[in-house]
Amino acid sequence: MEELVKEIEELKRERGAVILAHNYQPNAVQDIADFVGDSLALSRMAATTPARVIVLAGVRFMAESASILAPEKTILLPDPFAGCPLADTVDAEGLRRARERYPDAAVVCYVNSPAEVKAESDICCTSSNALKVVQSLPHRRVLFVPDRNLAHYVSRFTDKEIIPWEGSCLTHCRVTPEEVEEAKAAHPEAKVLVHPECRPEVVEAADFVGSTGGILRFARESLDREFLIGTEMGIIHRLEAENPGKKFYLLSPGLICPNMKLTSLAKIAQCLREMKPVVKVPEPVRSRAYGALERMLKAV
Ligand code: 13P
């Protein structure tokens, strides 16, 4: 392992590369990353880093976002099969048909979506800015793709009509209201922090709802000592590292995303050695998707 870490450090220098990792990545990957963050922070970092090569330790849509925002950089995805089943619930053709049914609606596209879908959308959002993005639009109706639970969460705070796509995250949907009840009974002092991709009944039982970055911030700033966490288990690593003495418990043992766990140190070393697999969003999809992402970055 130490050898591998040394090799990665050397390859990074040789290639002029940075490693950007999502909060759900395996602990060892987070530990060697130059930056660990939520989807919004990763997009911002991809756009602004001076590095020529970005290893995106995450899933495909995150690497695509980096390619859309920084087309001059080489984006490496250590495992080409690291996808997102939620993103795969929507495609460009399906979205075009839905747009025809709701011609007056703006299309807001959660970043967990394919590049082709972003290209068909008016604006992107992440879980940390979805409500702000929706409120920034002049439209009264919003077609929100692809996560129906995030759409439902946003609809609680806006007068606009939110038309949800029927996608959802398999991992977050595993948390049941019964598990929340049991966990609360076992840890009555704990605050419940969940991701808005959880089911509405789970979200309603939470003390805080936010992106992975939002959950990390809440835990840092809170005076409470115990927390029940309703998002992918990889986040526990940072929560524990940043909050010595505070206790974190997962709401469900099902909170593990197999795609996020496909990244390993060996695959990171290999992709830097071989400079592949590269994720490159082709034109003209890239420039159209760029518009949607750029509008998001300007709106929030
Ligand atoms: P965040 O933007 O909260 O990091 O969420 C990313 C994600 O894929 C949630 O499943």
Coordinates of C-alpha atoms and ligand atoms in Angstrom, one line a residue:
M1 CA 0.0 0.0 0.0
E2 CA 2.8 2.4 0.9
E3 CA 4.5 1.6 -2.4
L4 CA 1.3 2.3 -4.3
V5 CA 0.9 5.6 -2.5
K6 CA 4.5 6.6 -3.4
E7 CA 4.0 5.6 -7.0
I8 CA 0.7 7.6 -7.2
E9 CA 2.6 10.7 -5.8
E10 CA 5.3 10.3 -8.4
L11 CA 2.9 9.8 -11.3
K12 CA 0.9 12.8 -10.2
R13 CA 4.0 15.0 -10.4
E14 CA 5.1 13.6 -13.7
R15 CA 1.6 14.0 -15.3
G16 CA 0.8 17.3 -13.6
A17 CA -2.3 15.7 -12.2
V18 CA -4.6 16.3 -9.2
I19 CA -7.0 13.7 -7.6
L20 CA -10.5 15.0 -6.9
A21 CA -12.5 12.6 -4.8
H22 CA -16.2 12.5 -3.8
N23 CA -17.2 12.2 -0.2
Y24 CA -18.4 8.6 -0.8
Q25 CA -15.1 7.3 -2.0
P26 CA -13.2 4.5 -0.1
N27 CA -11.2 5.8 2.9
A28 CA -7.8 5.1 1.3
V29 CA -8.8 7.1 -1.8
Q30 CA -10.0 10.1 0.2
D31 CA -6.7 10.0 2.1
I32 CA -4.6 10.4 -1.0
A33 CA -6.8 12.9 -2.7
D34 CA -5.8 16.5 -3.2
F35 CA -9.4 17.5 -2.7
V36 CA -12.5 15.7 -1.3
G37 CA -15.9 17.3 -1.7
D38 CA -19.6 17.1 -2.8
S39 CA -20.7 17.3 -6.4
L40 CA -20.9 21.1 -6.5
A41 CA -17.4 21.5 -5.0
L42 CA -15.9 18.9 -7.3
S43 CA -17.4 20.8 -10.4
R44 CA -16.0 24.1 -9.1
M45 CA -12.6 22.5 -8.4
A46 CA -12.5 20.8 -11.9
A47 CA -13.2 24.2 -13.5
T48 CA -10.6 26.2 -11.5
T49 CA -7.6 23.8 -10.9
P50 CA -4.6 24.7 -12.9
A51 CA -3.7 21.0 -13.2
R52 CA -3.7 19.6 -16.8
V53 CA -4.9 16.2 -15.7
I54 CA -7.7 15.4 -13.3
V55 CA -8.3 12.0 -11.8
L56 CA -11.9 12.0 -10.9
A57 CA -12.4 9.5 -8.1
G58 CA -16.1 9.2 -8.2
V59 CA -18.7 8.1 -10.8
R60 CA -19.1 8.8 -14.5
F61 CA -21.4 11.8 -14.4
M62 CA -18.8 13.6 -12.1
A63 CA -16.1 12.9 -14.7
E64 CA -18.4 14.1 -17.4
S65 CA -19.1 17.3 -15.5
A66 CA -15.3 17.9 -15.2
S67 CA -14.9 17.3 -19.0
I68 CA -17.8 19.7 -19.8
L69 CA -16.4 22.5 -17.6
A70 CA -12.7 21.9 -18.5
P71 CA -12.5 20.6 -22.0
E72 CA -8.8 21.4 -22.3
K73 CA -7.9 19.1 -19.4
T74 CA -7.6 15.3 -19.5
I75 CA -10.2 13.7 -17.2
L76 CA -9.4 10.2 -16.0
L77 CA -12.0 7.9 -14.4
P78 CA -10.1 5.1 -12.7
D79 CA -12.9 2.5 -13.2
P80 CA -14.8 3.0 -16.5
F81 CA -17.8 1.0 -15.1
A82 CA -18.3 3.4 -12.2
G83 CA -21.8 4.6 -13.2
C84 CA -24.8 6.0 -11.4
P85 CA -28.1 4.0 -11.7
L86 CA -30.0 7.2 -10.9
A87 CA -28.4 9.1 -13.8
D88 CA -29.3 6.2 -16.1
T89 CA -33.0 6.6 -15.4
V90 CA -33.1 9.5 -17.9
D91 CA -31.9 9.9 -21.5
A92 CA -32.0 12.8 -24.0
E93 CA -34.8 11.3 -26.1
G94 CA -37.1 10.7 -23.1
L95 CA -36.5 14.2 -21.9
R96 CA -37.3 15.7 -25.3
R97 CA -40.6 13.8 -25.3
A98 CA -41.4 15.1 -21.7
R99 CA -40.5 18.7 -22.8
E100 CA -43.2 18.4 -25.6
R101 CA -45.7 17.5 -22.9
Y102 CA -44.8 20.5 -20.8
P103 CA -43.8 23.2 -23.3
D104 CA -44.1 26.0 -20.7
A105 CA -41.9 24.3 -18.1
A106 CA -38.2 25.0 -17.4
V107 CA -36.1 21.8 -17.3
V108 CA -33.9 21.6 -14.2
C109 CA -31.4 18.8 -14.3
Y110 CA -29.8 17.3 -11.2
V111 CA -26.0 16.8 -11.9
N112 CA -26.6 13.0 -11.4
S113 CA -27.5 12.8 -15.1
P114 CA -25.8 12.0 -18.4
A115 CA -24.1 14.8 -20.4
E116 CA -26.7 14.4 -23.2
V117 CA -29.5 15.2 -20.7
K118 CA -27.7 18.2 -19.4
A119 CA -27.4 19.4 -23.0
E120 CA -31.2 19.3 -23.3
S121 CA -31.8 21.1 -20.0
D122 CA -32.2 24.8 -19.2
I123 CA -30.1 24.6 -16.0
C124 CA -28.4 22.1 -13.7
C125 CA -28.5 21.9 -10.0
T126 CA -26.9 19.8 -7.2
S127 CA -28.4 18.8 -3.9
S128 CA -26.8 21.8 -2.3
N129 CA -28.4 24.4 -4.5
A130 CA -31.5 22.8 -6.0
L131 CA -34.0 25.1 -4.3
K132 CA -32.0 28.3 -5.2
V133 CA -31.7 27.2 -8.8
V134 CA -35.5 26.5 -9.0
Q135 CA -36.3 29.9 -7.4
S136 CA -33.9 31.7 -9.8
L137 CA -36.1 30.8 -12.8
P138 CA -38.9 33.0 -14.1
H139 CA -41.0 29.9 -15.0
R140 CA -44.0 28.8 -12.9
R141 CA -43.6 25.2 -13.8
V142 CA -40.4 23.1 -13.5
L143 CA -39.7 19.7 -15.0
F144 CA -37.2 18.3 -12.5
V145 CA -35.0 15.4 -13.6
P146 CA -34.1 12.7 -12.7
D147 CA -34.5 12.4 -8.9
R148 CA -38.1 12.3 -7.7
N149 CA -37.1 12.6 -4.0
L150 CA -35.0 15.7 -4.5
A151 CA -37.9 17.1 -6.6
H152 CA -40.3 16.4 -3.8
Y153 CA -38.0 18.0 -1.2
V154 CA -37.7 21.2 -3.3
S155 CA -41.5 21.3 -3.9
R156 CA -42.0 21.8 -0.1
F157 CA -40.3 25.2 -0.2
T158 CA -41.6 26.7 -3.5
D159 CA -44.9 27.9 -4.9
K160 CA -43.8 26.7 -8.4
E161 CA -45.3 23.5 -9.8
I162 CA -42.6 20.8 -9.7
I163 CA -43.1 18.0 -12.2
P164 CA -40.8 15.1 -11.0
W165 CA -39.0 12.5 -13.2
E166 CA -39.5 9.0 -11.8
G167 CA -35.8 8.3 -11.0
S168 CA -34.3 7.6 -7.6
C169 CA -31.1 6.5 -6.0
L170 CA -31.1 2.8 -5.0
T171 CA -28.8 3.3 -2.2
H172 CA -30.6 6.2 -0.5
C173 CA -34.0 4.6 -1.0
R174 CA -32.9 1.6 1.1
V175 CA -33.3 3.7 4.3
T176 CA -36.8 3.0 5.7
P177 CA -38.9 5.1 8.1
E178 CA -38.8 2.0 10.5
E179 CA -35.0 2.1 10.5
V180 CA -35.1 5.8 11.4
E181 CA -37.5 5.0 14.3
E182 CA -35.3 2.2 15.5
A183 CA -32.1 4.2 15.3
K184 CA -33.7 7.2 17.1
A185 CA -34.9 4.8 19.9
A186 CA -31.3 3.4 20.2
H187 CA -29.7 6.9 20.1
P188 CA -32.3 9.3 21.5
E189 CA -29.8 12.2 21.8
A190 CA -28.7 11.9 18.2
K191 CA -29.5 14.4 15.5
V192 CA -30.7 12.9 12.2
L193 CA -28.9 14.2 9.1
V194 CA -30.0 13.0 5.7
H195 CA -29.5 13.5 2.0
P196 CA -32.5 14.7 0.0
E197 CA -32.3 11.6 -2.2
C198 CA -33.8 9.7 0.7
R199 CA -37.5 8.9 0.6
P200 CA -39.9 11.7 1.7
E201 CA -40.9 9.8 4.9
V202 CA -37.3 9.6 5.9
V203 CA -36.6 13.2 5.0
E204 CA -39.5 14.4 7.1
A205 CA -38.1 12.6 10.1
A206 CA -34.8 14.4 9.8
D207 CA -33.4 17.3 11.8
F208 CA -31.2 18.4 8.8
V209 CA -31.5 17.7 5.1
G210 CA -28.6 18.6 2.8
S211 CA -25.9 17.6 0.4
T212 CA -22.9 15.6 1.6
G213 CA -21.1 19.0 2.0
G214 CA -24.0 20.4 3.9
I215 CA -24.1 17.3 6.2
L216 CA -20.3 17.7 6.9
R217 CA -20.8 21.5 7.7
F218 CA -23.8 20.8 10.0
A219 CA -21.8 18.2 12.0
R220 CA -18.8 20.5 12.3
E221 CA -20.9 23.5 13.5
S222 CA -23.3 21.6 15.7
L223 CA -22.9 21.5 19.5
D224 CA -24.6 18.1 19.5
R225 CA -22.3 15.0 20.1
E226 CA -24.2 12.2 18.3
F227 CA -25.6 12.0 14.8
L228 CA -27.5 9.5 12.7
I229 CA -26.4 9.7 9.1
G230 CA -28.7 9.1 6.1
T231 CA -26.3 9.1 3.2
E232 CA -23.6 6.8 1.7
M233 CA -21.2 5.3 4.3
G234 CA -18.1 6.8 2.8
I235 CA -18.9 10.1 4.4
I236 CA -18.4 8.7 7.9
H237 CA -14.6 8.8 7.3
R238 CA -14.5 12.6 7.0
L239 CA -17.2 13.1 9.7
E240 CA -15.1 11.2 12.2
A241 CA -11.8 12.8 11.1
E242 CA -13.2 16.3 11.3
N243 CA -15.1 15.8 14.6
P244 CA -13.0 14.0 17.2
G245 CA -15.2 13.0 20.1
K246 CA -18.5 13.2 18.2
K247 CA -20.3 9.9 17.3
F248 CA -21.7 9.0 14.0
Y249 CA -24.0 6.1 13.2
L250 CA -25.4 5.0 9.8
L251 CA -29.2 5.0 9.6
S252 CA -29.1 1.8 7.6
P253 CA -26.5 -0.9 6.7
G254 CA -27.8 -0.6 3.1
L255 CA -26.2 2.8 2.7
I256 CA -23.3 1.6 0.5
C257 CA -23.0 2.5 -3.2
P258 CA -21.2 -0.2 -5.1
N259 CA -20.3 2.1 -7.9
M260 CA -18.5 4.5 -5.6
K261 CA -16.5 1.6 -4.2
L262 CA -15.1 0.6 -7.6
T263 CA -12.3 3.1 -7.2
S264 CA -9.1 1.8 -5.6
L265 CA -5.5 2.9 -5.2
A266 CA -4.4 0.3 -7.7
K267 CA -6.8 1.6 -10.3
I268 CA -5.7 5.2 -9.7
A269 CA -2.1 4.2 -10.2
Q270 CA -3.0 2.3 -13.3
C271 CA -5.0 5.2 -14.9
L272 CA -2.1 7.6 -14.2
R273 CA 0.4 5.2 -15.7
E274 CA -1.6 4.5 -18.9
M275 CA -3.4 7.9 -19.0
K276 CA -6.7 6.1 -19.6
P277 CA -9.7 5.6 -19.3
V278 CA -10.3 9.1 -20.5
V279 CA -13.8 10.7 -20.2
K280 CA -14.3 13.3 -22.9
V281 CA -17.7 14.7 -23.7
P282 CA -17.9 15.3 -27.5
E283 CA -19.0 18.5 -29.1
P284 CA -21.7 19.8 -29.6
V285 CA -23.1 18.0 -26.5
R286 CA -20.4 19.5 -24.4
S287 CA -21.0 23.1 -25.2
R288 CA -24.8 22.8 -24.8
A289 CA -24.3 21.0 -21.4
Y290 CA -21.7 23.7 -20.5
G291 CA -24.5 26.3 -20.8
A292 CA -26.7 24.4 -18.3
L293 CA -23.8 23.9 -15.8
E294 CA -22.5 27.5 -16.2
R295 CA -26.0 28.9 -15.6
M296 CA -26.1 26.9 -12.3
L297 CA -22.7 28.2 -11.2
K298 CA -23.8 31.8 -12.0
A299 CA -27.2 31.4 -10.2
V300 CA -25.8 30.2 -6.9
Ligands
13P1 P1 -23.7 15.5 -3.2 O1 -23.8 16.5 -4.2 O2 -24.5 15.7 -2.0 O3 -22.3 15.2 -2.9 O4 -24.4 14.1 -3.7 C1 -23.8 13.4 -4.7 C2 -24.5 12.1 -4.9 O5 -24.3 11.5 -5.9 C3 -25.6 11.7 -4.0 O6 -26.0 10.4 -4.3

